[in-house]
Short mmCIF file of C-alpha atoms in Angstrom, two decimals:
data_model
loop_
_atom_site.label_atom_id
_atom_site.label_comp_id
_atom_site.label_asym_id
_atom_site.label_seq_id
_atom_site.Cartn_x
_atom_site.Cartn_y
_atom_site.Cartn_z
CA MET A 135 105.89 232.62 -154.62
CA LYS A 136 104.15 229.68 -153.03
CA GLN A 137 106.13 226.69 -151.90
CA ILE A 138 104.85 223.13 -151.62
CA VAL A 139 105.77 220.47 -149.09
CA GLU A 140 104.21 217.02 -148.94
CA ILE A 141 102.72 216.18 -145.54
CA ASP A 142 101.24 212.72 -145.05
CA GLY A 143 100.99 212.37 -148.82
CA VAL A 144 99.08 215.65 -149.26
CA ALA A 145 100.49 218.79 -150.89
CA GLN A 146 100.70 221.66 -148.37
CA ALA A 147 101.14 225.09 -149.96
CA TYR A 148 102.50 228.13 -148.15
CA GLU A 149 104.14 231.47 -148.89
CA VAL A 150 106.75 233.27 -146.80
CA SER A 151 107.02 237.05 -146.61
CA GLY A 152 108.38 239.56 -144.11
CA GLN A 153 111.06 239.77 -141.46
CA GLY A 154 111.46 238.99 -137.77
CA PRO A 155 110.07 236.09 -135.73
CA VAL A 156 108.18 233.42 -137.65
CA ALA A 157 104.37 233.48 -137.57
CA ILE A 158 102.20 230.76 -139.08
CA VAL A 159 99.09 232.46 -140.52
CA HIS A 160 96.03 230.22 -140.87
CA SER A 161 92.92 231.41 -142.71
CA GLY A 162 89.30 230.69 -141.91
CA GLY A 163 86.42 228.94 -143.57
CA PRO A 164 86.96 226.11 -143.58
CA GLY A 165 87.64 226.12 -147.30
CA ILE A 166 89.02 229.65 -147.80
CA ASP A 167 92.61 230.10 -148.94
CA SER A 168 95.13 232.56 -147.55
CA ALA A 169 94.78 235.38 -150.11
CA TYR A 170 92.31 237.46 -148.08
CA LEU A 171 94.49 237.26 -144.95
CA ARG A 172 97.61 238.91 -146.35
CA MET A 173 98.76 241.55 -143.85
CA PRO A 174 101.67 243.50 -145.39
CA LEU A 175 102.03 245.89 -142.45
CA LEU A 176 102.65 242.98 -140.08
CA GLU A 177 105.40 241.75 -142.41
CA GLN A 178 107.51 244.62 -141.07
CA HIS A 179 107.48 242.86 -137.69
CA LEU A 180 107.06 239.15 -138.46
CA THR A 181 108.13 236.58 -141.02
CA MET A 182 104.64 235.62 -142.11
CA VAL A 183 104.07 232.06 -143.33
CA TYR A 184 100.72 232.26 -145.14
CA VAL A 185 99.25 228.76 -145.24
CA ASP A 186 96.75 227.47 -147.77
CA PRO A 187 94.99 225.02 -145.44
CA ILE A 188 94.62 221.53 -146.88
CA GLY A 189 91.70 221.44 -149.28
CA THR A 190 92.14 225.11 -150.26
CA GLY A 191 94.20 227.17 -152.69
CA GLN A 192 97.18 225.27 -154.06
CA SER A 193 97.13 222.66 -151.29
CA GLY A 194 95.89 219.16 -151.99
CA LEU A 195 92.64 217.51 -151.01
CA LEU A 196 92.54 215.24 -147.98
CA PRO A 197 91.65 211.63 -148.86
CA GLY A 198 88.46 210.65 -147.08
CA GLY A 199 87.37 214.23 -146.38
CA GLY A 200 88.11 214.18 -142.65
CA TYR A 201 88.95 217.86 -142.30
CA SER A 202 88.66 218.04 -138.52
CA VAL A 203 90.11 220.89 -136.48
CA ALA A 204 92.55 218.38 -134.99
CA THR A 205 93.68 217.36 -138.48
CA TYR A 206 94.34 220.97 -139.49
CA ALA A 207 96.29 221.42 -136.25
CA GLU A 208 98.42 218.35 -136.96
CA PHE A 209 99.21 219.59 -140.47
CA SER A 210 100.25 222.90 -138.92
CA ARG A 211 102.50 221.10 -136.44
CA LYS A 212 104.18 219.16 -139.22
CA LEU A 213 104.63 222.32 -141.30
CA ILE A 214 106.34 223.97 -138.32
CA GLU A 215 108.57 220.90 -138.07
CA HIS A 216 109.37 221.13 -141.79
CA LEU A 217 110.25 224.82 -141.49
CA GLY A 218 112.50 224.16 -138.51
CA ALA A 219 110.85 227.08 -136.74
CA THR A 220 111.53 227.31 -133.01
CA LYS A 221 108.59 228.57 -130.97
CA PRO A 222 106.85 230.39 -133.82
CA TYR A 223 103.81 232.56 -133.33
CA PHE A 224 100.49 231.34 -134.71
CA ILE A 225 97.92 233.78 -136.10
CA GLY A 226 94.60 232.02 -136.56
CA HIS A 227 91.63 233.87 -138.03
CA SER A 228 88.08 232.60 -137.50
CA HIS A 229 88.15 228.82 -138.16
CA GLY A 230 91.94 229.20 -138.25
CA GLY A 231 91.65 230.36 -134.65
CA PHE A 232 90.13 227.00 -133.70
CA VAL A 233 93.16 225.40 -135.34
CA GLY A 234 95.57 227.58 -133.37
CA LEU A 235 93.82 226.89 -130.09
CA GLU A 236 93.80 223.14 -130.75
CA LEU A 237 97.47 223.24 -131.77
CA ALA A 238 98.44 225.02 -128.55
CA MET A 239 96.31 222.74 -126.35
CA ALA A 240 97.65 219.55 -127.94
CA ASN A 241 101.31 220.60 -128.12
CA PRO A 242 102.54 222.33 -124.96
CA GLY A 243 105.72 224.29 -125.51
CA LEU A 244 105.48 224.27 -129.31
CA LEU A 245 104.49 227.89 -129.90
CA GLY A 246 106.02 231.14 -128.76
CA GLY A 247 102.65 232.87 -128.74
CA LEU A 248 99.13 232.63 -130.12
CA ILE A 249 97.00 235.32 -131.75
CA ALA A 250 93.34 234.26 -131.64
CA TYR A 251 91.90 236.65 -134.20
CA SER A 252 88.10 236.90 -134.41
CA THR A 253 87.48 233.32 -133.36
CA ALA A 254 85.50 231.29 -130.82
CA THR A 255 85.70 228.51 -128.26
CA VAL A 256 83.27 226.24 -130.09
CA TYR A 257 82.43 225.23 -133.66
CA GLY A 258 79.02 223.71 -134.22
CA PRO A 259 75.31 224.43 -133.68
CA GLU A 260 75.87 226.80 -130.73
CA LEU A 261 78.08 229.03 -132.85
CA PHE A 262 75.58 229.21 -135.69
CA VAL A 263 72.52 229.78 -133.50
CA GLU A 264 74.23 232.79 -131.94
CA ALA A 265 75.41 233.96 -135.37
CA GLY A 266 71.79 233.91 -136.50
CA ARG A 267 70.87 236.28 -133.66
CA GLN A 268 73.78 238.52 -134.57
CA MET A 269 72.79 238.51 -138.24
CA ALA A 270 69.29 239.68 -137.28
CA ALA A 271 70.86 242.49 -135.26
CA PHE A 272 72.99 243.46 -138.26
CA VAL A 273 69.92 243.73 -140.50
CA ARG A 274 68.18 245.87 -137.87
CA ARG A 275 71.17 248.23 -137.80
CA TRP A 276 71.03 248.76 -141.57
CA PRO A 277 67.32 248.52 -142.53
CA ASP A 278 67.70 250.80 -145.57
CA GLU A 279 70.70 249.03 -147.09
CA PRO A 280 69.70 246.48 -149.76
CA ASP A 281 72.99 244.62 -149.24
CA ALA A 282 72.15 244.14 -145.56
CA VAL A 283 68.66 242.86 -146.31
CA ARG A 284 70.10 240.51 -148.94
CA ALA A 285 72.65 239.20 -146.42
CA GLY A 286 69.92 238.41 -143.91
CA GLN A 287 67.84 236.62 -146.52
CA ALA A 288 70.82 234.58 -147.76
CA TRP A 289 71.67 233.54 -144.20
CA THR A 290 68.09 232.49 -143.43
CA GLU A 291 67.79 230.47 -146.64
CA ASN A 292 71.14 228.75 -146.04
CA GLN A 293 70.31 227.81 -142.45
CA ALA A 294 66.94 226.46 -143.55
CA THR A 295 68.84 223.83 -145.55
CA GLY A 296 71.09 223.00 -142.62
CA GLY A 297 73.91 225.18 -143.90
CA GLU A 298 74.52 222.78 -146.76
CA SER A 299 74.22 223.32 -150.49
CA SER A 300 73.90 220.70 -153.20
CA GLU A 301 75.09 223.20 -155.81
CA GLY A 302 78.73 223.01 -154.77
CA GLU A 303 81.57 225.49 -154.87
CA ALA A 304 79.93 228.19 -156.99
CA ALA A 305 76.89 228.32 -154.72
CA HIS A 306 79.06 228.43 -151.59
CA THR A 307 81.09 231.30 -153.01
CA ARG A 308 77.94 233.18 -153.97
CA PHE A 309 76.50 232.66 -150.49
CA LEU A 310 79.63 234.03 -148.79
CA GLN A 311 79.71 237.06 -151.07
CA ASN A 312 76.03 237.73 -150.31
CA ILE A 313 76.53 237.67 -146.53
CA LEU A 314 79.90 239.45 -146.61
CA PRO A 315 78.49 242.87 -145.51
CA ALA A 316 77.50 241.32 -142.16
CA TYR A 317 81.15 240.58 -141.37
CA PHE A 318 81.97 244.29 -141.00
CA ALA A 319 81.03 247.06 -138.61
CA ASN A 320 80.44 249.25 -141.68
CA TYR A 321 80.96 247.27 -144.86
CA TRP A 322 80.33 250.18 -147.19
CA ALA A 323 82.85 252.48 -145.50
CA THR A 324 85.45 249.69 -145.44
CA VAL A 325 85.02 248.94 -149.14
CA ALA A 326 85.27 252.63 -149.95
CA ALA A 327 88.52 252.89 -147.98
CA ARG A 328 90.16 249.51 -148.73
CA GLY A 329 88.52 248.20 -151.88
CA PRO A 330 86.37 245.08 -152.23
CA LEU A 331 87.24 241.87 -150.40
CA THR A 332 87.01 238.67 -152.42
CA LEU A 333 87.08 235.27 -150.73
CA GLN A 334 88.57 232.39 -152.73
CA VAL A 335 86.51 229.34 -151.80
CA ARG A 336 87.26 225.73 -152.62
CA ASP A 337 84.81 222.99 -151.74
CA ASP A 338 85.94 219.39 -151.48
CA PRO A 339 82.81 217.31 -152.20
CA ALA A 340 84.19 214.66 -149.83
CA ARG A 341 84.41 217.08 -146.87
CA LYS A 342 82.66 215.61 -143.83
CA PRO A 343 80.77 217.75 -141.29
CA ASP A 344 82.86 218.67 -138.28
CA SER A 345 82.32 220.12 -134.82
CA TRP A 346 84.79 221.19 -132.16
CA ASP A 347 84.70 222.42 -128.56
CA GLY A 348 87.76 223.69 -126.74
CA ARG A 349 86.11 225.20 -123.69
CA ASP A 350 87.15 222.59 -121.13
CA ARG A 351 90.80 222.58 -122.31
CA LEU A 352 91.67 226.27 -122.51
CA GLY A 353 93.69 226.04 -119.30
CA ARG A 354 96.19 223.83 -121.11
CA ILE A 355 97.36 226.70 -123.29
CA ASP A 356 100.77 227.56 -121.90
CA VAL A 357 101.78 230.46 -124.17
CA PRO A 358 100.92 234.17 -124.14
CA THR A 359 97.76 234.65 -126.17
CA LEU A 360 96.47 237.82 -127.82
CA VAL A 361 92.70 237.64 -128.21
CA VAL A 362 91.30 240.00 -130.87
CA SER A 363 87.56 240.66 -130.93
CA GLY A 364 85.44 243.01 -133.04
CA ARG A 365 82.38 244.50 -131.39
CA TYR A 366 80.26 243.90 -134.51
CA ASP A 367 81.59 240.44 -135.40
CA PHE A 368 78.43 238.53 -136.27
CA ILE A 369 79.97 235.09 -136.82
CA CYS A 370 82.34 235.08 -133.81
CA PRO A 371 80.78 237.63 -131.45
CA ARG A 372 82.51 238.89 -128.35
CA GLN A 373 81.00 236.39 -125.92
CA TRP A 374 83.33 233.72 -127.35
CA SER A 375 86.39 235.95 -126.94
CA ASP A 376 85.33 236.64 -123.36
CA GLN A 377 85.42 232.88 -122.76
CA LEU A 378 88.93 232.69 -124.23
CA VAL A 379 90.16 235.43 -121.92
CA ALA A 380 88.52 233.79 -118.91
CA GLY A 381 89.94 230.34 -119.67
CA ILE A 382 93.46 230.90 -121.00
CA PRO A 383 95.99 231.64 -118.24
CA ASP A 384 98.01 234.40 -119.98
CA THR A 385 96.00 236.67 -122.28
CA THR A 386 96.01 240.16 -123.70
CA TYR A 387 92.59 241.33 -124.90
CA LEU A 388 92.26 243.65 -127.89
CA ARG A 389 88.67 244.86 -128.18
CA LEU A 390 88.08 246.58 -131.50
CA ASP A 391 84.95 248.62 -130.99
CA GLU A 392 84.68 249.81 -134.60
CA SER A 393 85.25 246.43 -136.23
CA GLY A 394 83.47 243.26 -137.18
CA HIS A 395 85.24 240.07 -138.27
CA PHE A 396 88.14 241.72 -140.11
CA GLY A 397 89.89 243.98 -137.61
CA TYR A 398 93.08 244.19 -139.68
CA LEU A 399 91.08 245.92 -142.42
CA GLU A 400 88.71 247.90 -140.22
CA GLN A 401 91.04 249.27 -137.51
CA GLN A 402 94.38 248.60 -139.11
CA ASP A 403 96.60 250.96 -137.12
CA LEU A 404 95.43 249.68 -133.73
CA PHE A 405 95.53 246.07 -134.88
CA VAL A 406 99.08 246.31 -136.22
CA SER A 407 100.49 248.29 -133.30
CA THR A 408 99.00 245.86 -130.77
CA VAL A 409 100.32 242.78 -132.56
CA ALA A 410 103.74 244.41 -132.98
CA GLU A 411 103.90 245.13 -129.25
CA PHE A 412 102.74 241.60 -128.43
CA VAL A 413 105.51 239.92 -130.45
CA LYS A 414 108.38 242.14 -129.24
#
Protein backbone atom coordinates (compact mmCIF):
# COMPACT_ATOMS: atom_id res chain seq x y z
CA MET A 1 0.00 0.00 0.00
CA LYS A 2 1.30 3.42 -0.91
CA GLN A 3 2.11 5.92 1.80
CA ILE A 4 2.03 9.69 1.45
CA VAL A 5 4.28 12.27 3.09
CA GLU A 6 4.09 16.00 2.44
CA ILE A 7 7.39 17.51 1.31
CA ASP A 8 7.53 21.26 0.76
CA GLY A 9 3.75 21.29 0.50
CA VAL A 10 3.65 18.57 -2.19
CA ALA A 11 2.34 15.04 -1.66
CA GLN A 12 5.14 12.47 -2.10
CA ALA A 13 3.89 8.90 -2.57
CA TYR A 14 6.00 5.81 -1.97
CA GLU A 15 5.60 2.11 -1.23
CA VAL A 16 7.85 -0.08 0.89
CA SER A 17 8.42 -3.77 0.22
CA GLY A 18 11.15 -6.29 0.98
CA GLN A 19 13.80 -6.91 3.60
CA GLY A 20 17.39 -5.91 4.28
CA PRO A 21 19.14 -2.56 3.73
CA VAL A 22 16.96 0.30 2.51
CA ALA A 23 17.06 1.21 -1.19
CA ILE A 24 15.29 4.23 -2.65
CA VAL A 25 14.04 3.24 -6.13
CA HIS A 26 13.47 6.13 -8.54
CA SER A 27 11.78 5.59 -11.90
CA GLY A 28 12.51 7.27 -15.20
CA GLY A 29 10.70 9.52 -17.60
CA PRO A 30 10.40 12.11 -16.37
CA GLY A 31 6.69 11.57 -15.82
CA ILE A 32 6.55 7.77 -15.38
CA ASP A 33 5.45 6.33 -12.06
CA SER A 34 7.07 3.46 -10.19
CA ALA A 35 4.82 0.58 -11.31
CA TYR A 36 7.05 -0.60 -14.16
CA LEU A 37 10.13 -0.66 -11.91
CA ARG A 38 8.90 -3.17 -9.35
CA MET A 39 11.65 -5.76 -8.82
CA PRO A 40 10.31 -8.51 -6.54
CA LEU A 41 13.47 -10.62 -6.70
CA LEU A 42 15.53 -7.75 -5.30
CA GLU A 43 13.07 -7.48 -2.40
CA GLN A 44 14.70 -10.65 -1.04
CA HIS A 45 17.88 -8.61 -0.54
CA LEU A 46 16.74 -5.01 -0.03
CA THR A 47 13.92 -3.06 1.57
CA MET A 48 12.76 -1.36 -1.59
CA VAL A 49 11.19 2.09 -1.30
CA TYR A 50 9.42 2.57 -4.63
CA VAL A 51 8.97 6.30 -5.19
CA ASP A 52 6.33 7.93 -7.36
CA PRO A 53 8.41 10.96 -8.38
CA ILE A 54 6.63 14.27 -7.90
CA GLY A 55 4.24 14.86 -10.78
CA THR A 56 3.63 11.12 -11.30
CA GLY A 57 1.42 8.38 -9.89
CA GLN A 58 -0.15 9.33 -6.57
CA SER A 59 2.34 12.12 -5.88
CA GLY A 60 1.30 15.74 -6.23
CA LEU A 61 2.11 18.24 -8.93
CA LEU A 62 4.90 20.75 -8.38
CA PRO A 63 3.67 24.36 -8.36
CA GLY A 64 5.35 26.28 -11.15
CA GLY A 65 6.41 23.17 -13.08
CA GLY A 66 10.11 23.40 -12.25
CA TYR A 67 10.83 19.67 -12.35
CA SER A 68 14.61 19.94 -12.55
CA VAL A 69 16.92 17.03 -11.81
CA ALA A 70 18.15 18.98 -8.78
CA THR A 71 14.56 19.33 -7.53
CA TYR A 72 13.92 15.59 -7.83
CA ALA A 73 17.18 14.99 -5.95
CA GLU A 74 16.16 17.34 -3.14
CA PHE A 75 12.79 15.61 -2.79
CA SER A 76 14.66 12.30 -2.57
CA ARG A 77 16.94 13.71 0.13
CA LYS A 78 13.97 14.89 2.16
CA LEU A 79 12.22 11.53 1.74
CA ILE A 80 15.34 9.80 3.07
CA GLU A 81 15.28 12.21 6.01
CA HIS A 82 11.59 11.43 6.62
CA LEU A 83 12.26 7.69 6.55
CA GLY A 84 15.15 8.05 8.98
CA ALA A 85 17.22 5.82 6.70
CA THR A 86 20.95 5.79 7.42
CA LYS A 87 23.11 5.51 4.32
CA PRO A 88 20.47 3.93 2.09
CA TYR A 89 21.18 2.65 -1.37
CA PHE A 90 19.70 4.52 -4.32
CA ILE A 91 18.58 2.69 -7.46
CA GLY A 92 17.96 5.17 -10.25
CA HIS A 93 16.69 3.99 -13.63
CA SER A 94 17.10 6.17 -16.73
CA HIS A 95 16.06 9.72 -15.74
CA GLY A 96 16.00 8.40 -12.17
CA GLY A 97 19.70 7.70 -12.63
CA PHE A 98 20.31 11.41 -13.24
CA VAL A 99 18.50 12.03 -9.95
CA GLY A 100 20.67 9.51 -8.10
CA LEU A 101 23.87 10.94 -9.53
CA GLU A 102 22.84 14.49 -8.63
CA LEU A 103 21.82 13.37 -5.14
CA ALA A 104 25.20 11.73 -4.55
CA MET A 105 27.16 14.67 -5.97
CA ALA A 106 25.26 17.25 -3.92
CA ASN A 107 25.17 15.30 -0.65
CA PRO A 108 28.49 13.63 0.19
CA GLY A 109 28.12 10.89 2.77
CA LEU A 110 24.34 10.60 2.43
CA LEU A 111 24.13 7.30 0.55
CA GLY A 112 25.58 3.90 1.25
CA GLY A 113 25.79 3.09 -2.44
CA LEU A 114 24.40 4.07 -5.83
CA ILE A 115 23.07 1.86 -8.61
CA ALA A 116 23.08 3.82 -11.88
CA TYR A 117 20.78 1.62 -13.95
CA SER A 118 20.61 2.32 -17.69
CA THR A 119 21.30 6.02 -17.37
CA ALA A 120 23.62 8.73 -18.70
CA THR A 121 25.89 11.60 -17.74
CA VAL A 122 23.85 14.23 -19.58
CA TYR A 123 20.20 15.06 -20.24
CA GLY A 124 19.49 17.33 -23.18
CA PRO A 125 20.12 17.62 -26.93
CA GLU A 126 23.30 15.49 -26.90
CA LEU A 127 21.40 12.58 -25.39
CA PHE A 128 18.61 12.75 -27.93
CA VAL A 129 20.85 13.19 -30.97
CA GLU A 130 22.71 10.01 -30.02
CA ALA A 131 19.41 8.26 -29.27
CA GLY A 132 18.29 9.10 -32.80
CA ARG A 133 21.36 7.33 -34.20
CA GLN A 134 20.67 4.35 -31.97
CA MET A 135 17.02 4.26 -33.03
CA ALA A 136 18.11 4.11 -36.68
CA ALA A 137 20.40 1.20 -35.81
CA PHE A 138 17.50 -0.57 -34.07
CA VAL A 139 15.31 -0.26 -37.17
CA ARG A 140 18.15 -1.63 -39.32
CA ARG A 141 18.44 -4.65 -37.01
CA TRP A 142 14.75 -5.49 -37.40
CA PRO A 143 13.79 -4.42 -40.95
CA ASP A 144 10.99 -7.00 -41.24
CA GLU A 145 9.29 -6.20 -37.94
CA PRO A 146 6.38 -3.75 -38.35
CA ASP A 147 6.69 -2.74 -34.68
CA ALA A 148 10.31 -1.71 -35.27
CA VAL A 149 9.45 0.33 -38.35
CA ARG A 150 6.59 1.98 -36.45
CA ALA A 151 8.95 2.83 -33.58
CA GLY A 152 11.38 4.53 -35.95
CA GLN A 153 8.61 6.53 -37.59
CA ALA A 154 7.16 7.61 -34.23
CA TRP A 155 10.59 8.75 -33.04
CA THR A 156 11.27 10.74 -36.22
CA GLU A 157 7.87 12.44 -36.10
CA ASN A 158 8.28 13.31 -32.41
CA GLN A 159 11.76 14.77 -32.87
CA ALA A 160 10.54 16.82 -35.83
CA THR A 161 8.27 18.68 -33.39
CA GLY A 162 11.10 19.19 -30.92
CA GLY A 163 10.04 16.26 -28.78
CA GLU A 164 6.95 18.14 -27.67
CA SER A 165 3.29 17.34 -28.20
CA SER A 166 0.33 19.67 -27.94
CA GLU A 167 -2.02 16.71 -27.49
CA GLY A 168 -1.02 16.08 -23.88
CA GLU A 169 -0.87 12.97 -21.76
CA ALA A 170 -2.70 10.57 -24.08
CA ALA A 171 -0.42 11.44 -26.99
CA HIS A 172 2.70 11.09 -24.83
CA THR A 173 1.56 7.67 -23.62
CA ARG A 174 0.82 6.56 -27.17
CA PHE A 175 4.23 7.76 -28.34
CA LEU A 176 6.05 5.83 -25.60
CA GLN A 177 4.08 2.66 -26.34
CA ASN A 178 4.92 3.03 -30.05
CA ILE A 179 8.68 3.32 -29.44
CA LEU A 180 8.76 0.74 -26.62
CA PRO A 181 10.20 -2.08 -28.82
CA ALA A 182 13.39 -0.02 -29.29
CA TYR A 183 14.09 -0.15 -25.55
CA PHE A 184 14.82 -3.89 -25.67
CA ALA A 185 17.48 -6.09 -27.21
CA ASN A 186 14.65 -8.35 -28.42
CA TYR A 187 11.29 -6.88 -27.51
CA TRP A 188 9.27 -9.74 -28.91
CA ALA A 189 11.18 -12.43 -27.00
CA THR A 190 10.94 -10.40 -23.79
CA VAL A 191 7.19 -9.92 -24.12
CA ALA A 192 6.76 -13.62 -24.83
CA ALA A 193 8.73 -14.50 -21.69
CA ARG A 194 7.63 -11.73 -19.28
CA GLY A 195 4.38 -10.36 -20.62
CA PRO A 196 3.72 -6.85 -21.94
CA LEU A 197 5.21 -3.80 -20.24
CA THR A 198 2.88 -0.85 -19.72
CA LEU A 199 4.21 2.56 -18.75
CA GLN A 200 1.92 4.77 -16.65
CA VAL A 201 2.56 8.31 -17.85
CA ARG A 202 1.36 11.52 -16.24
CA ASP A 203 1.97 14.87 -17.91
CA ASP A 204 1.86 18.07 -15.90
CA PRO A 205 0.95 20.79 -18.43
CA ALA A 206 3.03 23.22 -16.36
CA ARG A 207 6.22 21.13 -16.67
CA LYS A 208 9.10 23.28 -17.91
CA PRO A 209 11.86 21.94 -20.20
CA ASP A 210 14.94 20.82 -18.32
CA SER A 211 18.53 19.90 -19.11
CA TRP A 212 21.28 18.50 -16.90
CA ASP A 213 24.98 17.69 -17.20
CA GLY A 214 26.91 15.87 -14.50
CA ARG A 215 30.10 15.13 -16.39
CA ASP A 216 32.37 17.62 -14.65
CA ARG A 217 31.19 16.61 -11.15
CA LEU A 218 31.37 12.81 -11.24
CA GLY A 219 34.53 12.83 -9.14
CA ARG A 220 32.49 14.16 -6.22
CA ILE A 221 30.61 10.89 -5.86
CA ASP A 222 32.06 9.33 -2.73
CA VAL A 223 30.10 6.07 -2.55
CA PRO A 224 30.50 2.72 -4.31
CA THR A 225 28.55 2.85 -7.55
CA LEU A 226 27.23 -0.03 -9.63
CA VAL A 227 26.84 1.05 -13.25
CA VAL A 228 24.44 -1.12 -15.27
CA SER A 229 24.45 -0.83 -19.06
CA GLY A 230 22.61 -2.76 -21.77
CA ARG A 231 24.40 -3.26 -25.05
CA TYR A 232 21.25 -2.45 -27.04
CA ASP A 233 20.00 0.46 -24.92
CA PHE A 234 18.96 3.01 -27.51
CA ILE A 235 18.06 5.88 -25.19
CA CYS A 236 21.04 5.58 -22.80
CA PRO A 237 23.66 3.75 -24.88
CA ARG A 238 26.87 2.41 -23.43
CA GLN A 239 29.03 5.43 -24.20
CA TRP A 240 27.33 7.27 -21.31
CA SER A 241 27.95 4.40 -18.90
CA ASP A 242 31.59 4.34 -20.00
CA GLN A 243 31.80 8.00 -18.94
CA LEU A 244 30.31 7.15 -15.54
CA VAL A 245 32.88 4.43 -14.98
CA ALA A 246 35.72 6.72 -16.06
CA GLY A 247 34.61 9.60 -13.85
CA ILE A 248 33.32 8.05 -10.62
CA PRO A 249 36.14 6.96 -8.27
CA ASP A 250 34.67 3.63 -7.07
CA THR A 251 32.62 1.73 -9.64
CA THR A 252 31.56 -1.77 -10.55
CA TYR A 253 30.50 -2.15 -14.18
CA LEU A 254 27.76 -4.59 -15.17
CA ARG A 255 27.61 -4.88 -18.96
CA LEU A 256 24.48 -6.71 -20.05
CA ASP A 257 25.21 -7.84 -23.59
CA GLU A 258 21.74 -9.26 -24.25
CA SER A 259 19.78 -6.31 -22.89
CA GLY A 260 18.51 -2.91 -23.85
CA HIS A 261 17.10 -0.38 -21.37
CA PHE A 262 15.43 -2.88 -19.03
CA GLY A 263 18.14 -5.25 -17.83
CA TYR A 264 16.09 -6.46 -14.86
CA LEU A 265 13.54 -7.89 -17.30
CA GLU A 266 15.95 -8.98 -20.03
CA GLN A 267 18.77 -10.63 -18.04
CA GLN A 268 17.10 -10.98 -14.69
CA ASP A 269 19.31 -13.62 -13.07
CA LEU A 270 22.56 -11.77 -13.78
CA PHE A 271 21.05 -8.43 -12.82
CA VAL A 272 19.72 -9.69 -9.48
CA SER A 273 22.82 -11.66 -8.52
CA THR A 274 25.10 -8.70 -9.29
CA VAL A 275 23.00 -6.24 -7.29
CA ALA A 276 22.73 -8.71 -4.40
CA GLU A 277 26.51 -9.08 -4.32
CA PHE A 278 26.98 -5.31 -4.54
CA VAL A 279 24.79 -4.59 -1.49
CA LYS A 280 26.21 -7.33 0.77
